[in-house]
CSV table of C-alpha atoms in Angstrom, one decimal:
chain,number,residue,atom,x,y,z
A,1,UNK,CA,-20.2,-27.1,26.4
A,2,UNK,CA,-17.9,-28.9,28.7
A,3,UNK,CA,-19.5,-32.2,27.9
A,4,UNK,CA,-19.2,-31.6,24.2
A,5,UNK,CA,-15.5,-30.8,24.5
A,6,UNK,CA,-14.9,-34.0,26.5
A,7,UNK,CA,-16.9,-36.3,24.2
A,8,UNK,CA,-16.0,-34.7,20.8
A,9,UNK,CA,-12.4,-33.3,21.1
A,10,UNK,CA,-11.7,-33.5,17.4
A,11,UNK,CA,-14.9,-31.6,16.5
A,12,UNK,CA,-14.0,-28.9,19.1
A,13,UNK,CA,-10.5,-28.7,17.8
A,14,UNK,CA,-11.7,-28.2,14.2
A,15,UNK,CA,-14.0,-25.5,15.3
A,16,UNK,CA,-11.2,-23.7,17.2
A,17,UNK,CA,-8.8,-24.1,14.3
A,18,UNK,CA,-11.3,-22.8,11.7
A,19,UNK,CA,-12.1,-19.8,14.0
A,20,UNK,CA,-8.4,-19.1,14.4
A,21,UNK,CA,-7.9,-19.1,10.7
A,22,UNK,CA,-10.8,-16.7,10.2
A,23,UNK,CA,-9.6,-14.3,12.8
A,24,UNK,CA,-6.1,-14.2,11.5
A,25,UNK,CA,-7.3,-13.6,8.0
A,26,UNK,CA,-9.6,-10.8,9.1
A,27,UNK,CA,-7.0,-9.1,11.3
A,28,UNK,CA,-4.3,-9.2,8.5
A,29,UNK,CA,-6.8,-7.9,5.9
A,30,UNK,CA,-8.0,-5.1,8.1
A,31,UNK,CA,-4.5,-4.0,9.1
A,32,UNK,CA,-3.1,-4.3,5.5
A,33,UNK,CA,-6.0,-2.7,3.6
A,34,UNK,CA,-7.4,-0.4,6.2
A,35,UNK,CA,-6.6,2.7,4.0
A,36,UNK,CA,-8.6,1.3,1.1
A,37,UNK,CA,-11.5,-0.4,2.9
A,38,UNK,CA,-13.1,2.0,5.3
A,39,UNK,CA,-16.8,1.6,4.8
A,40,UNK,CA,-19.1,-0.4,7.1
A,41,UNK,CA,-19.8,-2.9,4.4
A,42,UNK,CA,-16.0,-3.5,3.8
A,43,UNK,CA,-15.4,-4.0,7.5
A,44,UNK,CA,-18.3,-6.3,7.9
A,45,UNK,CA,-17.1,-8.2,4.8
A,46,UNK,CA,-13.7,-8.7,6.4
A,47,UNK,CA,-15.2,-9.6,9.7
A,48,UNK,CA,-18.1,-11.9,9.0
A,49,UNK,CA,-17.5,-13.6,5.6
A,50,UNK,CA,-14.4,-15.4,6.9
A,51,UNK,CA,-16.6,-16.8,9.7
A,52,UNK,CA,-18.7,-18.8,7.2
A,53,UNK,CA,-16.5,-21.9,7.3
A,54,UNK,CA,-16.7,-21.8,11.1
A,55,UNK,CA,-20.5,-21.7,11.0
A,56,UNK,CA,-20.5,-24.6,8.5
A,57,UNK,CA,-18.3,-26.7,10.8
A,58,UNK,CA,-20.5,-25.8,13.7
A,59,UNK,CA,-23.6,-27.1,11.8
A,60,UNK,CA,-21.8,-30.3,10.8
A,61,UNK,CA,-20.7,-30.8,14.4
A,62,UNK,CA,-24.2,-30.4,15.6
A,63,UNK,CA,-25.5,-32.9,13.1
A,64,UNK,CA,-22.7,-35.3,14.1
A,65,UNK,CA,-23.6,-35.2,17.7
A,66,UNK,CA,-27.1,-36.3,16.8
A,67,UNK,CA,-26.0,-39.2,14.6
A,68,UNK,CA,-23.0,-40.4,16.5
A,69,UNK,CA,-24.9,-42.5,19.0
A,70,UNK,CA,-26.5,-44.7,16.3
A,71,UNK,CA,-23.8,-44.6,13.6
A,72,UNK,CA,-20.5,-43.8,15.3
A,73,UNK,CA,-18.1,-45.1,12.6
A,74,UNK,CA,-19.9,-43.7,9.6
A,75,UNK,CA,-20.4,-40.4,11.4
A,76,UNK,CA,-16.6,-40.2,12.2
A,77,UNK,CA,-15.7,-40.9,8.6
A,78,UNK,CA,-18.1,-38.6,6.9
A,79,UNK,CA,-17.7,-35.8,9.5
A,80,UNK,CA,-13.9,-36.1,9.5
A,81,UNK,CA,-13.7,-36.0,5.7
A,82,UNK,CA,-16.0,-33.0,5.2
A,83,UNK,CA,-14.4,-31.0,8.0
A,84,UNK,CA,-10.9,-31.7,6.7
A,85,UNK,CA,-11.9,-30.5,3.2
A,86,UNK,CA,-13.6,-27.4,4.7
A,87,UNK,CA,-10.4,-26.5,6.6
A,88,UNK,CA,-8.2,-27.1,3.6
A,89,UNK,CA,-10.4,-25.0,1.4
A,90,UNK,CA,-10.6,-22.3,4.1
A,91,UNK,CA,-6.8,-22.0,4.2
A,92,UNK,CA,-6.4,-22.1,0.5
A,93,UNK,CA,-9.1,-19.6,-0.2
A,94,UNK,CA,-7.9,-17.2,2.5
A,95,UNK,CA,-4.4,-17.3,1.2
A,96,UNK,CA,-5.6,-16.8,-2.4
A,97,UNK,CA,-7.8,-13.9,-1.6
A,98,UNK,CA,-5.2,-12.2,0.6
A,99,UNK,CA,-2.6,-12.7,-2.2
A,100,UNK,CA,-4.8,-11.2,-4.8
A,101,UNK,CA,-5.8,-8.3,-2.6
A,102,UNK,CA,-2.1,-7.7,-1.9
A,103,UNK,CA,-1.1,-7.8,-5.6
A,104,UNK,CA,-3.8,-5.3,-6.6
A,105,UNK,CA,-3.7,-3.1,-3.5
A,106,UNK,CA,-2.6,0.2,-5.1
A,107,UNK,CA,-2.4,2.8,-2.3
A,108,UNK,CA,-3.3,6.2,-3.6
A,109,UNK,CA,-3.1,9.4,-1.6
A,110,UNK,CA,-3.9,12.9,-2.8
A,111,UNK,CA,-4.8,14.9,0.3
A,112,UNK,CA,-2.2,16.9,2.2
A,113,UNK,CA,-3.6,15.6,5.6
A,114,UNK,CA,-2.5,12.1,4.4
A,115,UNK,CA,1.1,13.2,3.7
A,116,UNK,CA,2.7,11.2,6.6
A,117,UNK,CA,0.8,8.0,5.6
A,118,UNK,CA,1.9,8.5,2.0
A,119,UNK,CA,5.5,8.8,3.0
A,120,UNK,CA,5.3,5.7,5.1
A,121,UNK,CA,3.7,3.7,2.3
A,122,UNK,CA,6.8,4.2,0.0
A,123,UNK,CA,8.7,1.0,-0.5
A,124,UNK,CA,12.1,2.6,-1.0
A,125,UNK,CA,12.5,5.1,1.8
A,126,UNK,CA,16.0,6.1,0.7
A,127,UNK,CA,14.5,7.7,-2.4
A,128,UNK,CA,12.3,10.1,-0.3
A,129,UNK,CA,14.9,11.2,2.3
A,130,UNK,CA,14.8,14.7,0.8
A,131,UNK,CA,11.1,15.1,1.4
A,132,UNK,CA,10.2,17.2,4.5
A,133,UNK,CA,9.1,15.2,7.5
A,134,UNK,CA,6.0,17.4,7.7
A,135,UNK,CA,4.6,20.1,5.4
A,136,UNK,CA,5.8,23.5,6.5
A,137,UNK,CA,3.1,25.5,8.3
A,138,UNK,CA,3.6,28.5,6.0
A,139,UNK,CA,3.2,26.4,2.9
A,140,UNK,CA,0.5,27.6,0.5
A,141,UNK,CA,-1.4,26.0,-2.5
A,142,UNK,CA,-0.4,22.5,-1.3
A,143,UNK,CA,-0.8,19.7,-3.8
A,144,UNK,CA,0.3,16.1,-3.1
A,145,UNK,CA,-0.1,12.7,-4.8
A,146,UNK,CA,1.2,9.3,-4.1
A,147,UNK,CA,0.4,6.4,-6.4
A,148,UNK,CA,1.6,2.8,-6.7
A,149,UNK,CA,0.9,-0.3,-8.7
A,150,UNK,CA,1.7,-3.2,-6.6
A,151,UNK,CA,1.3,-5.7,-9.4
A,152,UNK,CA,4.0,-4.0,-11.6
A,153,UNK,CA,6.1,-2.5,-8.8
A,154,UNK,CA,5.9,1.1,-9.9
A,155,UNK,CA,5.4,4.0,-7.5
A,156,UNK,CA,5.5,7.8,-7.5
A,157,UNK,CA,5.0,10.6,-5.1
A,158,UNK,CA,5.3,14.4,-5.2
A,159,UNK,CA,4.7,17.2,-2.8
A,160,UNK,CA,4.2,20.7,-4.3
A,161,UNK,CA,3.6,24.0,-2.5
A,162,UNK,CA,4.4,27.7,-2.7
A,163,UNK,CA,6.7,29.2,-0.1
A,164,UNK,CA,9.3,31.9,0.4
A,165,UNK,CA,12.5,32.0,-1.5
A,166,UNK,CA,14.7,31.6,1.6
A,167,UNK,CA,13.1,28.2,2.4
A,168,UNK,CA,13.7,26.9,-1.1
A,169,UNK,CA,17.3,28.2,-1.2
A,170,UNK,CA,18.1,26.4,2.1
A,171,UNK,CA,16.5,23.2,0.7
A,172,UNK,CA,18.7,23.3,-2.4
A,173,UNK,CA,21.9,23.8,-0.3
A,174,UNK,CA,21.2,20.5,1.6
A,175,UNK,CA,22.0,18.2,-1.3
A,176,UNK,CA,24.4,17.5,-4.1
A,177,UNK,CA,22.7,17.0,-7.5
A,178,UNK,CA,23.8,14.6,-10.3
A,179,UNK,CA,21.9,16.7,-12.8
A,180,UNK,CA,20.4,20.1,-13.0
A,181,UNK,CA,18.2,20.4,-16.0
A,182,UNK,CA,15.5,22.7,-17.4
A,183,UNK,CA,12.1,21.0,-17.6
A,184,UNK,CA,12.0,21.5,-21.4
A,185,UNK,CA,15.4,19.9,-22.1
A,186,UNK,CA,15.5,17.1,-19.4
A,187,UNK,CA,15.9,13.6,-20.9
A,188,UNK,CA,14.4,11.9,-17.9
A,189,UNK,CA,11.3,10.0,-18.7
A,190,UNK,CA,8.0,11.1,-17.2
A,191,UNK,CA,9.5,14.5,-16.2
A,192,UNK,CA,6.9,16.5,-18.0
A,193,UNK,CA,4.2,14.1,-16.9
A,194,UNK,CA,5.1,14.8,-13.4
A,195,UNK,CA,4.8,18.6,-13.9
A,196,UNK,CA,1.4,18.0,-15.5
A,197,UNK,CA,0.3,16.0,-12.4
A,198,UNK,CA,1.5,18.9,-10.3
A,199,UNK,CA,-0.8,21.3,-12.3
A,200,UNK,CA,2.1,23.2,-13.9
A,201,UNK,CA,0.7,24.8,-17.1
A,202,UNK,CA,2.4,23.7,-20.3
A,203,UNK,CA,3.5,27.3,-21.1
A,204,UNK,CA,5.2,27.6,-17.7
A,205,UNK,CA,7.3,24.4,-17.9
A,206,UNK,CA,10.3,26.3,-19.3
A,207,UNK,CA,10.4,28.2,-16.0
A,208,UNK,CA,11.0,25.1,-13.9
A,209,UNK,CA,14.3,23.3,-13.2
A,210,UNK,CA,14.9,19.7,-12.1
A,211,UNK,CA,17.5,19.3,-9.4
A,212,UNK,CA,18.0,15.5,-9.6
A,213,UNK,CA,19.5,14.0,-6.5
A,214,UNK,CA,19.9,10.6,-8.0
A,215,UNK,CA,18.7,8.2,-10.7
A,216,UNK,CA,19.2,4.6,-11.8
A,217,UNK,CA,22.1,5.6,-14.0
A,218,UNK,CA,24.0,7.4,-11.3
A,219,UNK,CA,23.2,5.5,-8.1
A,220,UNK,CA,25.4,2.6,-7.0
A,221,UNK,CA,23.9,0.2,-6.4
A,222,UNK,CA,20.7,1.0,-8.2
A,223,UNK,CA,17.6,0.9,-6.0
A,224,UNK,CA,15.5,-0.7,-8.7
A,225,UNK,CA,15.6,-2.1,-12.2
A,226,UNK,CA,13.2,0.6,-13.5
A,227,UNK,CA,14.2,4.1,-14.6
A,228,UNK,CA,13.6,5.8,-11.4
A,229,UNK,CA,14.7,9.3,-10.4
A,230,UNK,CA,14.2,11.6,-7.5
A,231,UNK,CA,15.0,15.2,-6.5
A,232,UNK,CA,13.5,18.7,-6.3
A,233,UNK,CA,11.9,20.9,-8.8
A,234,UNK,CA,11.6,24.7,-8.5
A,235,UNK,CA,10.5,27.6,-10.6
A,236,UNK,CA,13.0,30.3,-11.6
A,237,UNK,CA,11.9,32.9,-9.1
A,238,UNK,CA,12.0,30.3,-6.3
A,239,UNK,CA,8.4,30.6,-5.1
A,240,UNK,CA,7.3,27.1,-5.8
A,241,UNK,CA,9.0,23.8,-4.8
A,242,UNK,CA,8.2,20.3,-5.8
A,243,UNK,CA,9.7,17.3,-4.0
A,244,UNK,CA,9.4,14.2,-6.2
A,245,UNK,CA,10.3,10.5,-6.5
A,246,UNK,CA,9.1,8.6,-9.6
A,247,UNK,CA,9.7,4.9,-10.3
A,248,UNK,CA,7.8,3.9,-13.5
A,249,UNK,CA,7.3,0.3,-14.6
């Protein structure tokens, strides 16, 4: 190995460079998409497929060491050209694949145990400051959903649960609301869609009220170009609460 490094420094450098590119791509991919790719095949794909250019350069280097003694000039030219192309393609393909994955990496959460991860995945934290840091231990019938479309920039999250009236009254006292609207008469887009997502039956929608903390029309400066809004929804007898933030594309 030491002899190879001394006699073929450029070949050794290209192997190290290719391996470094592969490792960086694998680490970034695993860290970025770990919530979406958790199976063994996914992990193996992120770990071993990026190593293919490294193996290819190793093979070319091995062949070059055998032909160098008899044909040094032509070996240098051919080997240098092929390895340079492989490295360029490795960088371009890694960047392209990572960009595509990032663009279409839509993080979805729908399990209460993933609530903290869902909050941390929101791109506009200011719009979810009213959400509880953790789901209250006495919460019942918990339902949660977080969705985003990275390509279009939309995202939404809600947390719904049943709890005592005192808790809900205390939550409503914490904030000032720009609008307080009945679910049947609200003009905010996607409002009824949100109730449907939270499994509120159609015939019960009239019993729910939107306490809107802010929206695009009211907030200065606006958080986004889309018609986002966020706040709290409760039913009339204050037994169910829904924290929400919606930012449609």
